[in-house]
Amino acid sequence: MGNLRTAPITLLVTALAVALADCAMAQGCAMCKTAVGGPGDPLSNGINTSILFMMAMPFVLFGAVGGWLTFVFWHHRGKKLELELLHTEREGAR
Amino acid sequence: MAGRQNTAVAHDYVEDDVRTPLRVVEPSEGGPRNPPAAPPVSNARIAIAMFLVAESMFFAGLVGAYLVFRVGSVAWPPPGLPALPLGVTWFNTILLFASGGTMVAALRAIRRDDQASLRRFLWWSVALGGVFVGVQGLEWVRLVHHGLTLSSGPYGGTFYTLIGTHAAHVAGAMLWILFVLGAAARGRYTRQQHDGVEVCVVYWLYVCALWGLLFGLVYH
Amino acid sequence: MSEAAAAHGHEHEHHEGGFVSTYLFSMDHKMIGKQFLLLSLFMMIIGGVLALMVRWQLAYPEEPVPGMAWVPEPYLYEGIIPPETYNMLFTMHATIMIFFVVIPILVGAFGNFLIPLMIGTRDMAFPVLNMLSFWIAALAGVIMVSSFFVEGGASAGGWTAYAPLSAAEVYTGVGLGQDLWIISLVVLGISSMMGSINYITTIINMRAPGMTMFRMPLVIWSLFITAILLLLALPELTAAMAMLLFDRRFGTSFFLPETGGEPILWQHLFWFFGHPEVYILILPGMGVASEILAVFSRKPIFGYRAMAMAMIAIAFLGWVVWGHHMFQSGMNPTMGMAFMTTTMVIAVPSAIKTFNWLGTLWGGSITFQTPMLHALAFVSMFVIGGLSGIFMAATPVDIFIHDTYFIVGHIHYVVFGGSVFAIFGAVSYWFPKMYGRMMNETLGKIHFFGTLIFFNITFFPMHIIGVGGHMRRIYNPLQYEFLEPLQHWNEIMTIGAIGLGLFQIVFAVNFFYSMFAGEKAPQNPWNANTLEWEAPTPPPHGNFVEIPTVYRGPYEYSVPGEKEDWLPQAQPGAGVAAAH
């Protein structure tokens, strides 16, 4: 079964899946194009921009904080493993 | 949001037929040998990070609305509305960023156990923040006088809501600093243990950074 | 005031703790969880009564509601519901059920009660914040209920509060009531944010030794992910609510078209929150179902890792489908297709979970106690709701069924059939741990079967009449000639709803009777593996005599070679599956 080693790949695939499913983001704006006015109507551009911005925000925030925490925890885990290794070596040497 | 690890100690649970006296079993008595070491990121740091995430989503909602109107308008600002006071606000921005600097200095101070400097820099931050809010308020009065109100269409509404909410956050953060000052005066913070200061500083820096973004977005 | 200082204080005060500090302002997560549960069950009664009144009006339009003649005008006219009141009824029914029943029970009550116990720690990271989060939620509830008693009555613009209907008093006639509705939800958002911060911090930092993330029970995973969703979604709703309040009271024009505002902005902002919201409603229920199904099949959850990943995927994808609530806004068909695609994609992780639940059951030693019955109902009713969702995801279909009873049927199959059955399952499963007594099994089964049968009688016909064109939120179906052939369904559904309501009395009786006079519960009545069963029943302050160490995952049931068919997480020893 996968463990922490496959986690980055899993995350990457998941992120890609989301991004690809999102390939219609540009058209996403068109959502209100017709509701609001004809093509070229600036308000539809406004809603378009707003959609893109708001949609990105949760991922940006989650990515930033999640990335920070992941990095810190991996770093810490590395240090802990080093310490444990030292400890057992010392014990073995006794 | 105190920073210390939760070390709740068990004691009697008050219920009629379930009185279970509890005590923590020390390692010397055969209790669990490796009690959990301090986690890599303290509770306080995680908590403030989560709080900032929530705040960011709140402002994202306001900015999302702002973008609809700004990008969606043929002319922005709409004709007939007063121009925003760019010069004064630049000055204000520098003040606010300076207060961010004094907050960092405050944190550095407590990290070397310099209680006096800690308090001094906290006071500077409050003062600078206060000037920021005060000048913004005065500018608002002028803008209203010149015809830019909450009811000036989406332009007025989004301006006052965005900038006003930010100002409210600065004011709230100032109250927080005062609270931290009170605790500092009571000798609450040490070089080893100053989570309260750190969390407050992080929040203040966030408010400053947020201002940078909002200033850039709304005033230009 | 730090919680460490408070704990320190407790240590030195050899007092019993009066009623106030034990039952009212407790900082013990278990008591706070129970407070959420009791408050929400009370709100559920209000929400249920509102629903029954809606159903009455639909089945017997403009006939006096039995037993309601005492309600003064202009709310009711000698028991007859006028249109303005009708709008209030369905608005408040939805608002109360969503915000003051399902979320507080699953996230507030069970999140609070279970998280420290199941990850093996003594309490939440921030007990004072925890206590505050309950009382702020209670305050929000008071504000919401108070809105019924102000002039103009409670909010009547739908729980979705579309502008400009909700943005100007002139449209609904509701004044202060709508403002109170907005303020209540803002206050509730604050409570929820506090709770989320607490849960996330606790789960990240305070797990017992040996409890890695992938040894956490799935219900904790679901609560963790839900807390993150709440943290991200609710503040954005707060921003939207603030703008709505400003439009109403401070002369802004975000949503009012006469002064330059944009009504579609409200839909955009609201559904950006609204869609993650529905995943918030269902994810904890999925977690609960996973726990119960494993225990009562005596089998490990099929595909534990996939289950956790699927929940993460649902949470991720939940942010990119909100346009499917706006298929009828006049959007460009290409865009409709984009949101249709993402909406169908999000069904995949839910399907993975469903098949994994079935895989869990397959070949298991299944026993049909009350919690298991509710979990099985969860899976089957949620599948029905999900299937109707697929129809709605197809834009060409949704153009026709949007705002009909098909949608209402879908909603209730996933929220009642899903979340509420999960709530009943969770209550009956963890009741022994919460109160030290067992719930009555016979009453539990009577309640279950009555609820299941009447639930389906009430909500299944909604699909039929929806496809037949019966609109939602209409006051009097008899005003529309084309709805006449469908009217008998309305009567059937109302009878179903009344039956459904009556059977909840059985639950209430069971719940309160068992709390005081139920059979004393053993420490682990279900022979389950997870850590909460290591604590005494009911757990005292501090939960565990000593913090357990975790040696394996939570679903080691029927492990070949083991003597028992269960292998607790905290039981030392290599065990066959120790390498997990």
XYZ file of C-alpha atoms in Angstrom, chain A residues 1-4 6-7 10-11 14-15 17-18 21-22 24-25 27-36 43 47 50-52 54-59 61-62 69 73, chain C residues 204-205 207 214 228 232 236 262 264-265 268-269 272 305 309 312-313 315-317 319-323 326 329-339 341-342 345 580:
82
model
C 0.000 0.000 0.000
C 1.261 3.500 -0.626
C 2.689 5.483 2.207
C 4.218 8.880 2.636
C 3.475 8.136 -2.791
C 1.728 11.064 -1.166
C -1.086 11.303 -5.314
C -1.387 14.982 -4.524
C -5.340 14.928 -7.721
C -4.362 18.533 -8.365
C -7.357 16.148 -12.170
C -8.927 19.192 -10.643
C -11.543 19.256 -15.053
C -11.330 22.979 -14.793
C -13.349 25.262 -19.153
C -12.511 28.029 -16.738
C -15.634 29.603 -20.796
C -16.798 29.661 -17.200
C -17.105 33.366 -17.456
C -19.355 33.031 -20.419
C -21.782 31.689 -17.839
C -23.140 35.099 -17.231
C -22.290 36.462 -20.653
C -25.754 35.765 -21.903
C -27.442 36.504 -18.627
C -25.924 39.885 -18.406
C -20.120 43.074 -16.817
C -18.116 38.239 -13.320
C -14.447 37.392 -10.131
C -15.137 33.706 -10.697
C -11.521 32.985 -11.556
C -12.655 33.344 -6.062
C -12.222 29.864 -7.412
C -8.460 30.136 -7.028
C -8.524 31.423 -3.465
C -9.354 28.232 -1.523
C -6.719 26.311 -3.439
C -4.777 29.241 0.768
C -5.034 25.525 1.313
C 2.655 22.349 7.413
C 6.316 18.070 9.508
C -2.948 17.926 13.582
C -1.136 18.251 16.878
C -2.997 12.643 18.325
C -3.769 7.083 8.198
C -11.379 22.839 6.628
C -12.895 28.320 3.866
C -17.074 34.100 2.288
C -26.121 43.294 -9.883
C -26.587 37.847 -10.244
C -23.696 38.804 -7.961
C -22.496 33.993 -7.503
C -21.437 34.820 -3.952
C -19.740 29.817 -3.904
C -7.134 4.879 2.003
C -8.786 10.193 -0.541
C -10.455 14.848 0.052
C -11.395 14.735 -3.637
C -13.806 18.569 -0.779
C -11.475 19.761 -3.560
C -13.974 19.402 -6.363
C -15.189 24.384 -5.058
C -15.549 24.149 -8.842
C -19.146 23.052 -9.298
C -21.157 25.887 -7.839
C -22.374 27.057 -11.210
C -27.205 28.656 -11.734
C -29.314 32.119 -14.934
C -29.146 32.332 -18.718
C -25.623 31.126 -18.959
C -23.868 30.367 -22.177
C -24.481 26.687 -22.946
C -20.761 26.075 -23.231
C -20.321 27.197 -19.691
C -23.237 25.109 -18.615
C -21.392 22.161 -20.078
C -18.266 22.972 -18.132
C -20.074 23.018 -14.825
C -18.796 18.096 -16.448
C -17.293 19.033 -13.122
C -16.890 14.232 -12.038
C -0.004 -1.491 8.747
